[in-house]
N, C-alpha and C. Protein backbone atom coordinates (compact mmCIF):
# COMPACT_ATOMS: atom_id res chain seq x y z
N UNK A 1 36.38 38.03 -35.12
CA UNK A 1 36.35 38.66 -36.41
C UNK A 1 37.32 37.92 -37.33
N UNK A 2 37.15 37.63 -38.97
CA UNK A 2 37.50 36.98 -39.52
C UNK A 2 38.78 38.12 -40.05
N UNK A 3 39.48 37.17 -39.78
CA UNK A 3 41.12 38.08 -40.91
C UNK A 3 41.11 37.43 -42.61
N UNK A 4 41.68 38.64 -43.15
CA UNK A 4 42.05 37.76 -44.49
C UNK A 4 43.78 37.27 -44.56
N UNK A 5 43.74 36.67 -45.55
CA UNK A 5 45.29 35.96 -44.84
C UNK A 5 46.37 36.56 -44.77
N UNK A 6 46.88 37.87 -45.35
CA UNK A 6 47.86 38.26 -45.46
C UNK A 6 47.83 38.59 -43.36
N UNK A 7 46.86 38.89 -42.90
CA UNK A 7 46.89 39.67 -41.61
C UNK A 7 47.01 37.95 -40.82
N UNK A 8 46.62 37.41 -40.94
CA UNK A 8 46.64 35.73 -40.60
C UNK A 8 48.03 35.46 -40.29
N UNK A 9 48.51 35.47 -41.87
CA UNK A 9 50.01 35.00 -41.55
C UNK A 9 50.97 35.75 -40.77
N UNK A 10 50.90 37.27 -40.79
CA UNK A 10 51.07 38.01 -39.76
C UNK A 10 51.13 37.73 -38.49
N UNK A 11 49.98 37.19 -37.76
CA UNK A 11 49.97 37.21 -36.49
C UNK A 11 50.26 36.41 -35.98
N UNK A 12 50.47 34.72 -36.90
CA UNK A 12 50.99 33.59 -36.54
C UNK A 12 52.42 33.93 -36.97
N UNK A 13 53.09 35.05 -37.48
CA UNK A 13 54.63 35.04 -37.84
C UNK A 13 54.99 35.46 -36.33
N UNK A 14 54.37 36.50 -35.92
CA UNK A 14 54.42 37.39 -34.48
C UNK A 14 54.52 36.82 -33.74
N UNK A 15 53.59 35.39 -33.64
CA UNK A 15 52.81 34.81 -32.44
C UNK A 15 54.27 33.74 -32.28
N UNK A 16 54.46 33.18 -33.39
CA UNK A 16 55.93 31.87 -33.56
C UNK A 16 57.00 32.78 -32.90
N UNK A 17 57.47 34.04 -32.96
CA UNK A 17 58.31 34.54 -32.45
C UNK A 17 58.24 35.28 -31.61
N UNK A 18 57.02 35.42 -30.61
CA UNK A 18 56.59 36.10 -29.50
C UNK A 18 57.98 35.03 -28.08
N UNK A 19 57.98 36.07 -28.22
CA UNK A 19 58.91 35.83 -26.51
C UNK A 19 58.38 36.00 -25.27
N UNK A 20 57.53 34.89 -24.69
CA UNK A 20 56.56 34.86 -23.94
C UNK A 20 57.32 34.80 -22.66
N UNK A 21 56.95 35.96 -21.73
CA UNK A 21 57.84 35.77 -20.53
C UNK A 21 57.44 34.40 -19.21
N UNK A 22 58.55 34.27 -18.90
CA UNK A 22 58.08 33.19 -17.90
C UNK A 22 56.92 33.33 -16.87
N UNK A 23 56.46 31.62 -16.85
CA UNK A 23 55.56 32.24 -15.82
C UNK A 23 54.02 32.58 -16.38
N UNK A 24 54.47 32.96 -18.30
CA UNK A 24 53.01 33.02 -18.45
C UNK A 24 52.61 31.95 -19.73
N UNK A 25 51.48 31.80 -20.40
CA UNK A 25 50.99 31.40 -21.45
C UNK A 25 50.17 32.73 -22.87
N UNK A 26 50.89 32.22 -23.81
CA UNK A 26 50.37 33.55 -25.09
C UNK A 26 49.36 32.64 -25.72
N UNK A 27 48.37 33.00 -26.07
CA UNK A 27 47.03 32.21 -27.26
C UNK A 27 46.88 33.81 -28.44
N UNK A 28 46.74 33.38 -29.32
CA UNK A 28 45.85 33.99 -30.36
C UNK A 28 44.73 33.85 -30.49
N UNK A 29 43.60 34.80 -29.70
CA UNK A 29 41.83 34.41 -29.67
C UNK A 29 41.71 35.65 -30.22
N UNK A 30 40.55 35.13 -31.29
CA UNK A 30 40.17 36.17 -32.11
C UNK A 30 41.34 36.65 -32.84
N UNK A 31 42.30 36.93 -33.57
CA UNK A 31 42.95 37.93 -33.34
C UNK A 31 43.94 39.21 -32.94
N UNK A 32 43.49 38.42 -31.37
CA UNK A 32 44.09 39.22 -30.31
C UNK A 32 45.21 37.78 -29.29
N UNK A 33 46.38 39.15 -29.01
CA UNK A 33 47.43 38.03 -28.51
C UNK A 33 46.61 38.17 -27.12
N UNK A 34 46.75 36.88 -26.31
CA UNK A 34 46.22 37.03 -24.53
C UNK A 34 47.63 36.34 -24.34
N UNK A 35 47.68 36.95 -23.07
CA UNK A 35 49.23 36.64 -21.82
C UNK A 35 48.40 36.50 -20.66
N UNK A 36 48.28 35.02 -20.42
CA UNK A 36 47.82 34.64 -18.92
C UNK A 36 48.70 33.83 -18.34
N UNK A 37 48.39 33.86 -16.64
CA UNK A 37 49.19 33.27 -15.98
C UNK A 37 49.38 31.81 -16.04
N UNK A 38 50.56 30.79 -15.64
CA UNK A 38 49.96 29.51 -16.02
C UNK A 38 49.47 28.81 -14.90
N UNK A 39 48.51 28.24 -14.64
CA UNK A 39 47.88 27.49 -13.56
C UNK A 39 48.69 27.08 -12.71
N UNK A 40 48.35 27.38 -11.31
CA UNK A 40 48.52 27.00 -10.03
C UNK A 40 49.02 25.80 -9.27
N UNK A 41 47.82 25.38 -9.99
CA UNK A 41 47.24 23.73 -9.54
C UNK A 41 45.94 24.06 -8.72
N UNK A 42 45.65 25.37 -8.48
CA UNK A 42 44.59 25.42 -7.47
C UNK A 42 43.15 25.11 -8.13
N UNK A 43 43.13 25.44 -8.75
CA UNK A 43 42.05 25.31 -9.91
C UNK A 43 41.97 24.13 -10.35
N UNK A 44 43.17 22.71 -10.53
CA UNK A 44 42.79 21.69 -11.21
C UNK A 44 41.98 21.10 -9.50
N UNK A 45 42.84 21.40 -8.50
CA UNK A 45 42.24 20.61 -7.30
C UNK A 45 40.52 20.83 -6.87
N UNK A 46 40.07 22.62 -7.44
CA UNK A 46 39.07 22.34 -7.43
C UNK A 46 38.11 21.74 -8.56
N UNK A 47 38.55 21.46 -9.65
CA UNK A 47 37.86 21.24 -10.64
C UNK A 47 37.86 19.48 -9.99
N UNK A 48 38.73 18.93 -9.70
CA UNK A 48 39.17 17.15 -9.10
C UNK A 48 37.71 17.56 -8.31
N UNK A 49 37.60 18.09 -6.98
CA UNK A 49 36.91 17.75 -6.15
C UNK A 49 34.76 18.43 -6.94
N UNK A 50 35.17 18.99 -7.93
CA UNK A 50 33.50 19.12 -7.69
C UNK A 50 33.49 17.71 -9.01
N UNK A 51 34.54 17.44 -9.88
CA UNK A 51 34.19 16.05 -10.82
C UNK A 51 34.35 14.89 -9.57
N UNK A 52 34.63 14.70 -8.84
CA UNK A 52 34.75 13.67 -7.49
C UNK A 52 32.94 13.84 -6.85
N UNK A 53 32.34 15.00 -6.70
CA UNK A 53 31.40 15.09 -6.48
C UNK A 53 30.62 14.36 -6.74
N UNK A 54 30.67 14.98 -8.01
CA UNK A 54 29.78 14.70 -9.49
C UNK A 54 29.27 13.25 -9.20
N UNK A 55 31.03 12.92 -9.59
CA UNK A 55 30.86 10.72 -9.55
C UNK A 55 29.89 10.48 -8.91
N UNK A 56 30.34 10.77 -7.81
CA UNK A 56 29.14 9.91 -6.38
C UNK A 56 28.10 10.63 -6.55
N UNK A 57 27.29 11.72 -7.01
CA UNK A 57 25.97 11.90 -7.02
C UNK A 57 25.36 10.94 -8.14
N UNK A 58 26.18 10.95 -9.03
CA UNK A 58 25.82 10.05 -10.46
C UNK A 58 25.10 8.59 -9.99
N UNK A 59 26.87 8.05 -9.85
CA UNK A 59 26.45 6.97 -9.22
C UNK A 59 25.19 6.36 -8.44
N UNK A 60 24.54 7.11 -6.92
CA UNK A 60 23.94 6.88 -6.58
C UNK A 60 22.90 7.16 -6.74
N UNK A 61 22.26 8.36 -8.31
CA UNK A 61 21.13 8.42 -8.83
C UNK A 61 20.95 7.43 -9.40
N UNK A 62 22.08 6.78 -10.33
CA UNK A 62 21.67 5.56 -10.78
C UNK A 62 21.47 4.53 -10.20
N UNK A 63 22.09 4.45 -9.16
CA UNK A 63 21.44 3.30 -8.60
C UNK A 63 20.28 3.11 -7.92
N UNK A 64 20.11 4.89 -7.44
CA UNK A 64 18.39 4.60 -7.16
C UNK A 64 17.45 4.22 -8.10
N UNK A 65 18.06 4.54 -9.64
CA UNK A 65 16.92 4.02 -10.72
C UNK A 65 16.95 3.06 -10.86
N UNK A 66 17.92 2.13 -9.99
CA UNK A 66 17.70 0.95 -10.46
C UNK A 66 18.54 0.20 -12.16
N UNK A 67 19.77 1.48 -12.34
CA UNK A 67 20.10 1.06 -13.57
C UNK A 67 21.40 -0.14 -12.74
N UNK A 68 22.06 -1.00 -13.75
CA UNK A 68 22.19 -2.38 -13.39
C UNK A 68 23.72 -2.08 -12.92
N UNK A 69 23.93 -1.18 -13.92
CA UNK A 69 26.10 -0.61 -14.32
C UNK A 69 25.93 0.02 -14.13
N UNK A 70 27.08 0.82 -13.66
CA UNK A 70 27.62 2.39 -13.59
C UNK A 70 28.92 1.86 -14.37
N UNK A 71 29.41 1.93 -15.18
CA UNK A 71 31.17 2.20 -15.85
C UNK A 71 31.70 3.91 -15.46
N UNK A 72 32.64 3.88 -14.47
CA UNK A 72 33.44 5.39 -14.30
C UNK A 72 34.96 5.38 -14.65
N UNK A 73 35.65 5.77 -15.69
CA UNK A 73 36.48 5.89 -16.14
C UNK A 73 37.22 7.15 -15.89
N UNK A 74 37.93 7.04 -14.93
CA UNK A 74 38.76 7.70 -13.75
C UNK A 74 39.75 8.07 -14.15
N UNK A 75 39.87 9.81 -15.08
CA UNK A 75 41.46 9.94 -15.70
C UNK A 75 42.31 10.33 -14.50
N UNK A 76 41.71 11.35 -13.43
CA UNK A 76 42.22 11.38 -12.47
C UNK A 76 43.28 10.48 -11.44
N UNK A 77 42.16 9.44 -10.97
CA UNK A 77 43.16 8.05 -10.87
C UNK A 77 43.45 7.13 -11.86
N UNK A 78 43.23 7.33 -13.09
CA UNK A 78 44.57 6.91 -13.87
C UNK A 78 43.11 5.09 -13.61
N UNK A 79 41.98 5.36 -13.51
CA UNK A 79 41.05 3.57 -13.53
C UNK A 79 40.12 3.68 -13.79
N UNK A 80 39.71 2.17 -14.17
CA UNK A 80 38.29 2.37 -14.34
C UNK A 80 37.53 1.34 -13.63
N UNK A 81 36.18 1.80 -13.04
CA UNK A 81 35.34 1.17 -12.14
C UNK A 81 34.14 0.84 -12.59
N UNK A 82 33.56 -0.36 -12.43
CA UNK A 82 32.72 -1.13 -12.67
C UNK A 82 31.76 -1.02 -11.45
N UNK A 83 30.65 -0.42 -11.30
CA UNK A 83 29.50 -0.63 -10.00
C UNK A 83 28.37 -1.30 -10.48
N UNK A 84 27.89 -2.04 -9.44
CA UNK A 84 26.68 -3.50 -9.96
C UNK A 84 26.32 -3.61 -8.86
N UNK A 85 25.22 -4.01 -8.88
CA UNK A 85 23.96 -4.71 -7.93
C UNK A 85 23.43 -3.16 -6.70
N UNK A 86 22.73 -2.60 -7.63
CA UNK A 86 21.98 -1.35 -6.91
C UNK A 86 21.22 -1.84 -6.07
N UNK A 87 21.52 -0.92 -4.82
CA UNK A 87 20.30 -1.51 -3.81
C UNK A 87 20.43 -0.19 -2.44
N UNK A 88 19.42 0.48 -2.00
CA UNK A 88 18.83 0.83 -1.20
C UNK A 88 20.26 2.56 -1.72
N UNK A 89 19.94 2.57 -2.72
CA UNK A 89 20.48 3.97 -3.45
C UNK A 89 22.00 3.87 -3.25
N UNK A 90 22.75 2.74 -3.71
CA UNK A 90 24.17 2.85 -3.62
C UNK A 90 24.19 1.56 -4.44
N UNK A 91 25.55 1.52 -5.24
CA UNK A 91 26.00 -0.01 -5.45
C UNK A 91 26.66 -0.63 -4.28
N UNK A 92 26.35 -2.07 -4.33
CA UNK A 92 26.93 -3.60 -3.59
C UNK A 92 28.36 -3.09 -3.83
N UNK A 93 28.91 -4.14 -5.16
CA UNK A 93 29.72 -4.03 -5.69
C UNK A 93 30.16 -3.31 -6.45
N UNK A 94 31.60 -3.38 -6.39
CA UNK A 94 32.75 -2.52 -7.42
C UNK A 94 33.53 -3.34 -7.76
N UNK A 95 34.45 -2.93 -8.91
CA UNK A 95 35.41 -3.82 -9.66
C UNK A 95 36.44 -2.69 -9.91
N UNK A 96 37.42 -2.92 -9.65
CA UNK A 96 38.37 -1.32 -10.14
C UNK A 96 39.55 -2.34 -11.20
N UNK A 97 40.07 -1.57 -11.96
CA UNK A 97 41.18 -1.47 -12.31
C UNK A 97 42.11 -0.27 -13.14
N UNK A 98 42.95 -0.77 -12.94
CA UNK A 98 44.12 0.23 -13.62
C UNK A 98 43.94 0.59 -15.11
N UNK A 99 44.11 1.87 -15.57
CA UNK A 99 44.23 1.65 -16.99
C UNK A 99 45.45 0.56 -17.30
N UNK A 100 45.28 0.47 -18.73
CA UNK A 100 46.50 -0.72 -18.64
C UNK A 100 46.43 -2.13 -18.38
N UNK A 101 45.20 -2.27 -17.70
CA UNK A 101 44.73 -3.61 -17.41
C UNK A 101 43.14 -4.15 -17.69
N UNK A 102 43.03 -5.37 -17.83
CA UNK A 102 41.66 -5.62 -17.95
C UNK A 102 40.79 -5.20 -16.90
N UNK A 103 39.44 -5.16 -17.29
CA UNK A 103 38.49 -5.11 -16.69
C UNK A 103 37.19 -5.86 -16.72
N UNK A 104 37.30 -7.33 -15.77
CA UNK A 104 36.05 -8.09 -15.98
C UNK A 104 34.85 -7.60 -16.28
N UNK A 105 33.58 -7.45 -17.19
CA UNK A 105 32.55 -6.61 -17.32
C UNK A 105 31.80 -8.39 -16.97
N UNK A 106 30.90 -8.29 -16.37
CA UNK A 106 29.67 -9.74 -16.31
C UNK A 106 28.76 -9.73 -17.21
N UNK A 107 27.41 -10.61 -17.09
CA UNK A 107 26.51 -10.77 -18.12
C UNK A 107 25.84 -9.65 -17.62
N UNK A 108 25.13 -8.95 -18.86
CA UNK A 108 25.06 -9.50 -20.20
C UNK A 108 26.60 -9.24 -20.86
N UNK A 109 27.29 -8.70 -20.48
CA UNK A 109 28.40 -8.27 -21.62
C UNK A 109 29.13 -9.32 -21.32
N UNK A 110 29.82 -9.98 -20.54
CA UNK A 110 30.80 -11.23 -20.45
C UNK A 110 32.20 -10.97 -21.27
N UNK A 111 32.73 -10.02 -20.51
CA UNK A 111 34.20 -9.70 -21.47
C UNK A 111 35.00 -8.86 -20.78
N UNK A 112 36.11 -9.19 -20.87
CA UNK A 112 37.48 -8.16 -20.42
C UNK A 112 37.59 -7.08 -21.28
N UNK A 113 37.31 -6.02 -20.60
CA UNK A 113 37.43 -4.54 -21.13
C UNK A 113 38.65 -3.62 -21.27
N UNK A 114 39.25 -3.92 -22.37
CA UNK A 114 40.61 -3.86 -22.38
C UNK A 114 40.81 -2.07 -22.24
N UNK A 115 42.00 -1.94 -21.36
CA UNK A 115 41.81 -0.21 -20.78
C UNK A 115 42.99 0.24 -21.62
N UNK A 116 43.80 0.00 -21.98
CA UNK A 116 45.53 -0.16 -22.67
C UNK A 116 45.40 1.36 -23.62
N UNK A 117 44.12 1.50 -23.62
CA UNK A 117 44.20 2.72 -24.63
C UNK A 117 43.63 3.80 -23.79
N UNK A 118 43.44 3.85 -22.45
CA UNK A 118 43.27 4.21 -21.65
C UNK A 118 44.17 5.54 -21.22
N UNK A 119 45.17 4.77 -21.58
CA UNK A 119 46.67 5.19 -20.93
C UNK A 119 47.23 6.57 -21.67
């Protein structure tokens, strides 16, 4: 629901001087103050393992189609991977590197794929 501003500035005056107890996180949604707990880590580990999934199903659909690249840009590990030469529903090859560092791409593209902004 839409506020008009006098109630606006209100709740962001409240919200700047809310004394959020430890342990939790305050948002203003809608309107309304929320007090949730702050993450675990249990939740990022499962969110890692079904995007880890993901990759490798990707991957090896594409390579059953026969597409040429896969580019996977890995915030998790902090890289990025280059897969080429599909064959019998997996890539041959891989190329990894670090953000921060180049990344040979071959023909057709023929160029170092600079990751530096990666980071």
């Amino acid at each position: 629901m839409a506020q008009d501003p006098y109630t606006q500035q209100l709740l962001l005056d409240w919200f700047v001087e809310l004394d959020t107890p430890e342990g939790f996180r305050a948002e203003v949604v809608e309107g309304e103050f929320i007090l949730t707990p702050l993450p675990d880590g249990h939740h990022e580990r499962c969110i890692s393992r079904i995007v880890q999934q993901l990759h490798r199903r990707s991957r090896r659909c594409y390579a059953r189609g026969g597409i040429p690249f896969y580019l996977l840009v890995d915030r998790d590990r902090s890289s990025t991977t280059l897969f080429s030469e599909p064959e019998k529903g997996d890539y041959r090859r891989l190329g990894t590197a670090a953000f921060g560092r180049p990344l040979t791409l071959p023909e057709p593209f023929a160029f170092d794929l600079d990751t530096t902004d990666f980071l």
